[in-house]
CSV table of C-alpha atoms in Angstrom, one decimal:
chain,number,residue,atom,x,y,z
A,1,MET,CA,1.1,12.3,-1.2
A,2,TYR,CA,2.9,10.9,1.9
A,3,PRO,CA,6.3,10.7,1.7
A,4,GLU,CA,8.2,7.5,1.9
A,5,THR,CA,11.5,6.9,3.4
A,6,VAL,CA,14.1,4.8,1.3
A,7,THR,CA,14.9,2.1,3.8
A,8,THR,CA,17.0,-0.5,1.8
A,9,ILE,CA,18.7,-0.5,-1.8
A,10,ASP,CA,19.6,-3.8,-3.2
A,11,ASP,CA,20.8,-4.5,-6.7
A,12,LYS,CA,17.3,-4.6,-8.4
A,13,GLY,CA,15.4,-2.0,-6.3
A,14,ILE,CA,14.4,0.0,-3.3
A,15,MET,CA,12.4,-0.5,-0.3
A,16,LEU,CA,10.4,2.3,0.9
A,17,SER,CA,9.6,2.2,4.7
A,18,SER,CA,10.3,-1.5,5.2
A,19,LYS,CA,7.0,-2.2,3.7
A,20,ILE,CA,6.7,-1.5,0.0
A,21,TYR,CA,9.4,-2.8,-2.7
A,22,CYS,CA,9.8,-1.3,-5.7
A,23,GLN,CA,11.5,-3.2,-8.7
A,24,LEU,CA,13.3,-1.0,-10.8
A,25,LYS,CA,12.7,-1.2,-14.6
A,26,GLN,CA,16.4,0.0,-15.4
A,27,VAL,CA,19.0,-0.4,-12.5
A,28,THR,CA,20.7,2.5,-13.4
A,29,ASP,CA,18.0,4.7,-12.1
A,30,LEU,CA,19.8,3.9,-8.7
A,31,GLN,CA,22.2,6.0,-9.4
A,32,LYS,CA,19.5,8.8,-9.1
A,33,ILE,CA,19.0,8.2,-5.4
A,34,ASN,CA,21.1,10.7,-3.2
A,35,PRO,CA,21.0,11.0,0.5
A,36,SER,CA,19.5,14.3,0.9
A,37,ASN,CA,16.9,14.4,-2.4
A,38,ASN,CA,13.8,13.8,-2.9
A,39,ILE,CA,12.8,11.1,-5.5
A,40,SER,CA,9.5,10.5,-7.1
A,41,ILE,CA,8.7,6.9,-8.4
A,42,LYS,CA,6.4,5.4,-11.1
A,43,GLY,CA,5.4,1.7,-10.8
A,44,ARG,CA,3.0,-0.8,-11.1
A,45,ILE,CA,1.5,-2.4,-8.2
A,46,ILE,CA,1.8,-6.3,-8.9
A,47,GLY,CA,0.3,-7.2,-5.6
A,48,TYR,CA,0.8,-8.1,-1.8
A,49,ASP,CA,3.6,-10.6,-0.7
A,50,ASP,CA,2.8,-12.3,1.8
A,51,LEU,CA,5.7,-14.4,2.2
A,52,LEU,CA,7.8,-11.1,3.0
A,53,GLU,CA,4.5,-8.9,3.9
A,54,GLU,CA,5.2,-6.3,1.6
A,55,LEU,CA,3.8,-4.6,-1.3
A,56,LYS,CA,5.1,-5.4,-4.5
A,57,LEU,CA,5.9,-2.8,-7.4
A,58,ASP,CA,7.6,-3.6,-10.9
A,59,GLN,CA,8.4,-1.7,-13.9
A,60,CYS,CA,9.4,1.2,-11.4
A,61,ILE,CA,11.0,4.7,-12.7
A,62,ILE,CA,12.9,7.2,-11.0
A,63,GLN,CA,11.5,10.5,-12.2
B,1,MET,CA,24.6,-32.7,34.7
B,2,LYS,CA,24.7,-28.7,34.2
B,3,LYS,CA,26.8,-29.6,31.1
B,4,ILE,CA,24.4,-32.0,29.4
B,5,ALA,CA,21.4,-29.0,30.5
B,6,LEU,CA,23.9,-26.4,28.5
B,7,ILE,CA,24.5,-28.6,25.5
B,8,LEU,CA,20.9,-29.6,25.3
B,9,PHE,CA,20.1,-25.7,25.4
B,10,LEU,CA,22.3,-24.9,22.8
B,11,LEU,CA,21.4,-27.6,20.6
B,12,ILE,CA,17.4,-26.5,21.0
B,13,SER,CA,18.4,-22.7,20.5
B,14,PHE,CA,20.5,-24.1,17.3
B,15,SER,CA,17.4,-25.7,15.7
B,16,THR,CA,14.8,-23.3,16.5
B,17,PHE,CA,16.9,-20.5,15.6
B,18,ALA,CA,16.1,-20.6,11.7
B,19,GLN,CA,18.0,-18.8,9.2
B,20,LYS,CA,16.5,-17.7,6.0
B,21,TYR,CA,18.0,-17.2,2.8
B,22,PHE,CA,15.3,-15.3,0.2
B,23,THR,CA,14.8,-13.4,-3.1
B,24,LYS,CA,12.5,-10.9,-4.3
B,25,THR,CA,13.3,-11.0,-7.7
B,26,GLY,CA,13.9,-14.4,-8.8
B,27,ASN,CA,13.5,-15.5,-12.4
B,28,THR,CA,10.5,-17.9,-13.4
B,29,GLN,CA,10.3,-18.7,-17.3
B,30,PHE,CA,7.5,-20.8,-18.6
B,31,LYS,CA,7.8,-22.3,-22.5
B,32,ALA,CA,5.0,-23.8,-24.0
B,33,SER,CA,6.3,-23.2,-27.7
B,34,VAL,CA,5.7,-25.4,-30.5
B,35,GLU,CA,8.0,-25.8,-33.3
B,36,ALA,CA,7.2,-23.7,-36.4
B,37,PHE,CA,4.8,-21.6,-34.4
B,38,GLU,CA,5.0,-18.2,-32.8
B,39,PRO,CA,7.1,-18.9,-29.7
B,40,VAL,CA,4.7,-18.9,-26.5
B,41,GLU,CA,7.2,-18.1,-23.3
B,42,ALA,CA,7.4,-15.3,-20.6
B,43,THR,CA,9.4,-14.6,-18.0
B,44,ASN,CA,8.5,-13.6,-14.1
B,45,ASN,CA,11.2,-11.8,-12.8
B,46,SER,CA,10.1,-10.9,-9.5
B,47,THR,CA,9.5,-14.2,-7.8
B,48,THR,CA,9.4,-14.2,-4.1
B,49,ALA,CA,11.0,-17.4,-2.6
B,50,ILE,CA,12.4,-18.0,1.0
B,51,ILE,CA,14.4,-21.0,2.1
B,52,ASN,CA,15.0,-22.1,5.4
B,53,ILE,CA,18.5,-23.2,5.3
B,54,ASN,CA,18.1,-25.4,8.8
B,55,SER,CA,15.2,-27.7,7.9
B,56,GLY,CA,15.4,-27.5,3.7
B,57,GLU,CA,11.7,-25.9,3.8
B,58,ILE,CA,11.0,-23.7,0.6
B,59,ALA,CA,8.2,-21.5,0.0
B,60,SER,CA,7.6,-19.1,-3.1
B,61,LEU,CA,4.9,-16.7,-4.5
B,62,LEU,CA,4.6,-14.8,-8.1
B,63,PHE,CA,2.2,-12.7,-9.4
B,64,VAL,CA,0.6,-14.1,-12.6
B,65,LYS,CA,0.4,-10.7,-13.7
B,66,ALA,CA,4.2,-9.9,-13.6
B,67,PHE,CA,4.7,-12.8,-16.4
B,68,ASN,CA,6.3,-10.6,-19.1
B,69,PHE,CA,5.8,-11.8,-22.9
B,70,ARG,CA,7.3,-10.7,-26.0
B,71,VAL,CA,4.0,-10.4,-27.8
B,72,ALA,CA,1.6,-7.8,-25.7
B,73,LEU,CA,-1.5,-9.5,-27.0
B,74,MET,CA,-0.4,-12.7,-25.7
B,75,GLN,CA,0.3,-11.3,-22.2
B,76,GLU,CA,-3.6,-10.5,-22.4
B,77,HIS,CA,-4.8,-13.6,-23.3
B,78,PHE,CA,-2.6,-15.4,-21.3
B,79,ASN,CA,-3.7,-13.1,-18.2
B,80,GLU,CA,-7.6,-13.0,-19.2
B,81,ASN,CA,-8.4,-16.2,-20.8
B,82,TYR,CA,-6.2,-18.8,-19.3
B,83,MET,CA,-4.9,-17.9,-15.8
B,84,ASP,CA,-8.1,-15.8,-14.8
B,85,SER,CA,-5.2,-13.6,-13.3
B,86,SER,CA,-7.6,-10.8,-11.4
B,87,THR,CA,-9.4,-13.8,-9.7
B,88,PHE,CA,-6.2,-15.9,-8.9
B,89,PRO,CA,-3.2,-13.2,-8.9
B,90,LYS,CA,-1.0,-15.4,-7.6
B,91,ALA,CA,0.8,-18.7,-8.0
B,92,THR,CA,2.5,-20.4,-5.2
B,93,PHE,CA,5.0,-23.4,-4.2
B,94,LYS,CA,5.5,-24.9,-0.7
B,95,GLY,CA,7.8,-27.7,-0.1
B,96,SER,CA,11.1,-29.3,0.9
B,97,ILE,CA,14.4,-30.1,-0.1
B,98,SER,CA,15.3,-33.7,0.8
B,99,ASP,CA,18.9,-34.0,2.8
B,100,PHE,CA,19.3,-30.0,2.4
B,101,ASN,CA,22.7,-29.3,4.6
B,102,PHE,CA,23.6,-25.9,3.7
B,103,SER,CA,27.3,-26.4,4.8
B,104,ASN,CA,27.4,-29.2,2.2
B,105,ILE,CA,26.8,-26.7,-0.7
B,106,SER,CA,30.0,-25.1,-2.2
B,107,SER,CA,30.7,-23.6,-5.7
B,108,THR,CA,30.6,-27.0,-7.3
B,109,GLU,CA,26.9,-27.7,-8.3
B,110,LYS,CA,25.1,-30.4,-6.2
B,111,LYS,CA,21.7,-32.2,-7.0
B,112,LEU,CA,18.7,-32.4,-4.4
B,113,LEU,CA,15.5,-33.7,-4.6
B,114,LEU,CA,12.7,-30.7,-4.5
B,115,LYS,CA,9.1,-32.0,-3.9
B,116,GLY,CA,6.1,-30.0,-2.7
B,117,ILE,CA,2.7,-28.3,-3.8
B,118,LEU,CA,2.3,-25.9,-6.7
B,119,THR,CA,-0.7,-23.9,-6.3
B,120,VAL,CA,-2.4,-22.6,-9.6
B,121,ARG,CA,-5.4,-21.0,-10.3
B,122,GLY,CA,-6.4,-22.4,-6.8
B,123,VAL,CA,-5.2,-25.7,-7.9
B,124,GLU,CA,-3.0,-27.9,-6.1
B,125,LYS,CA,-0.3,-30.1,-7.5
B,126,GLU,CA,2.5,-31.8,-6.5
B,127,ILE,CA,6.0,-31.5,-8.0
B,128,GLU,CA,8.7,-33.6,-7.7
B,129,THR,CA,12.0,-32.4,-9.4
B,130,LEU,CA,15.7,-32.5,-9.1
B,131,ALA,CA,17.2,-29.0,-8.3
B,132,THR,CA,20.8,-27.5,-8.5
B,133,PHE,CA,22.1,-25.7,-5.7
B,134,SER,CA,25.6,-24.2,-5.2
B,135,LYS,CA,27.1,-21.3,-3.7
B,136,LYS,CA,28.6,-18.1,-5.3
B,137,GLU,CA,29.9,-15.4,-2.8
B,138,ASP,CA,27.4,-14.7,-0.7
B,139,LYS,CA,24.6,-16.0,-2.3
B,140,LEU,CA,22.8,-19.3,-2.7
B,141,LEU,CA,21.8,-20.3,-6.3
B,142,MET,CA,19.1,-22.8,-7.2
B,143,VAL,CA,18.3,-23.8,-10.6
B,144,THR,CA,15.7,-26.4,-11.8
B,145,SER,CA,12.8,-27.2,-14.2
B,146,PHE,CA,9.7,-29.4,-14.3
B,147,GLY,CA,6.8,-29.9,-16.5
B,148,VAL,CA,3.3,-29.2,-16.0
B,149,LYS,CA,0.0,-29.8,-18.2
B,150,PRO,CA,-2.7,-27.2,-18.8
B,151,GLU,CA,-5.3,-29.5,-17.9
B,152,ASP,CA,-3.7,-30.1,-14.1
B,153,PHE,CA,-4.7,-26.7,-13.5
B,154,ASN,CA,-8.2,-26.7,-15.3
B,155,ILE,CA,-6.9,-24.4,-17.7
B,156,LYS,CA,-8.6,-25.0,-20.9
B,157,ILE,CA,-7.1,-24.5,-24.6
B,158,PRO,CA,-9.5,-23.7,-27.4
B,159,LYS,CA,-9.3,-26.2,-30.0
B,160,ILE,CA,-8.3,-23.4,-32.6
B,161,VAL,CA,-5.1,-22.6,-30.9
B,162,SER,CA,-4.2,-25.9,-29.3
B,163,SER,CA,-1.8,-27.0,-31.6
B,164,LYS,CA,0.4,-23.7,-31.3
B,165,ILE,CA,0.8,-24.8,-27.6
B,166,ALA,CA,2.4,-27.7,-26.4
B,167,GLY,CA,1.0,-30.5,-24.2
B,168,THR,CA,3.5,-30.0,-21.4
B,169,ILE,CA,4.6,-26.6,-20.6
B,170,ASN,CA,8.2,-26.4,-19.1
B,171,ILE,CA,8.8,-24.0,-16.2
B,172,SER,CA,12.3,-23.0,-15.1
B,173,LEU,CA,13.5,-21.6,-12.2
B,174,ALA,CA,16.6,-19.4,-11.3
B,175,TYR,CA,16.7,-18.1,-8.0
B,176,GLU,CA,19.7,-16.6,-6.0
B,177,PHE,CA,19.2,-16.1,-2.5
B,178,ILE,CA,20.7,-13.8,0.0
B,179,LYS,CA,20.7,-14.2,3.6
B,180,LYS,CA,17.6,-12.6,5.5
B,181,LYS,CA,18.9,-10.2,8.1
């Protein structure tokens, strides 16, 4: 596995390396993100969004 | 002369500098329920939409697979039998808003005409509807709904279930746009 960096966090999900958007199943999972820690994320790939040029995942959970 | 050139330059640079608002988590809902039968409805909470606030152009995209049904079996039928979501994973809309002026939109709702092409299962259909715009803090809100028919997109409903699915499917959208940096 290649580690990705969290580039942005919004109210519904997180962006990895400015190209993968992970929409969270529960927004409370956002509290699990700390600047220094590594997280592991699991979700469903729904497709490539060619409007924003990013890969989109939904129902993501942070383990 | 210099002044005019400067004004012209400013005007041109203003008009070419497109300011965009967008959402990745727009809410798109459809309802095809018939009274007294099990509700046929689903929600998609991951619709992408971009709006150019200078020109009033709008584009949106959703993944059919991301529609959530209350009944899992209905979701499977929707994807496999009706929408062919493996062949046609996306539904898109491209259009424009008439008389869109970003500075005229306030916290009070304003109705504007939204026109464009909806593409579902690779079939295009022209849509014309009134959309409600408003501003909330730094967000731009858009709410609208319109009706489509399954036959518009070559979706065949088997006779056995045709009485349980509405002839006109109501699609409603609620998008919260934020400024694109």
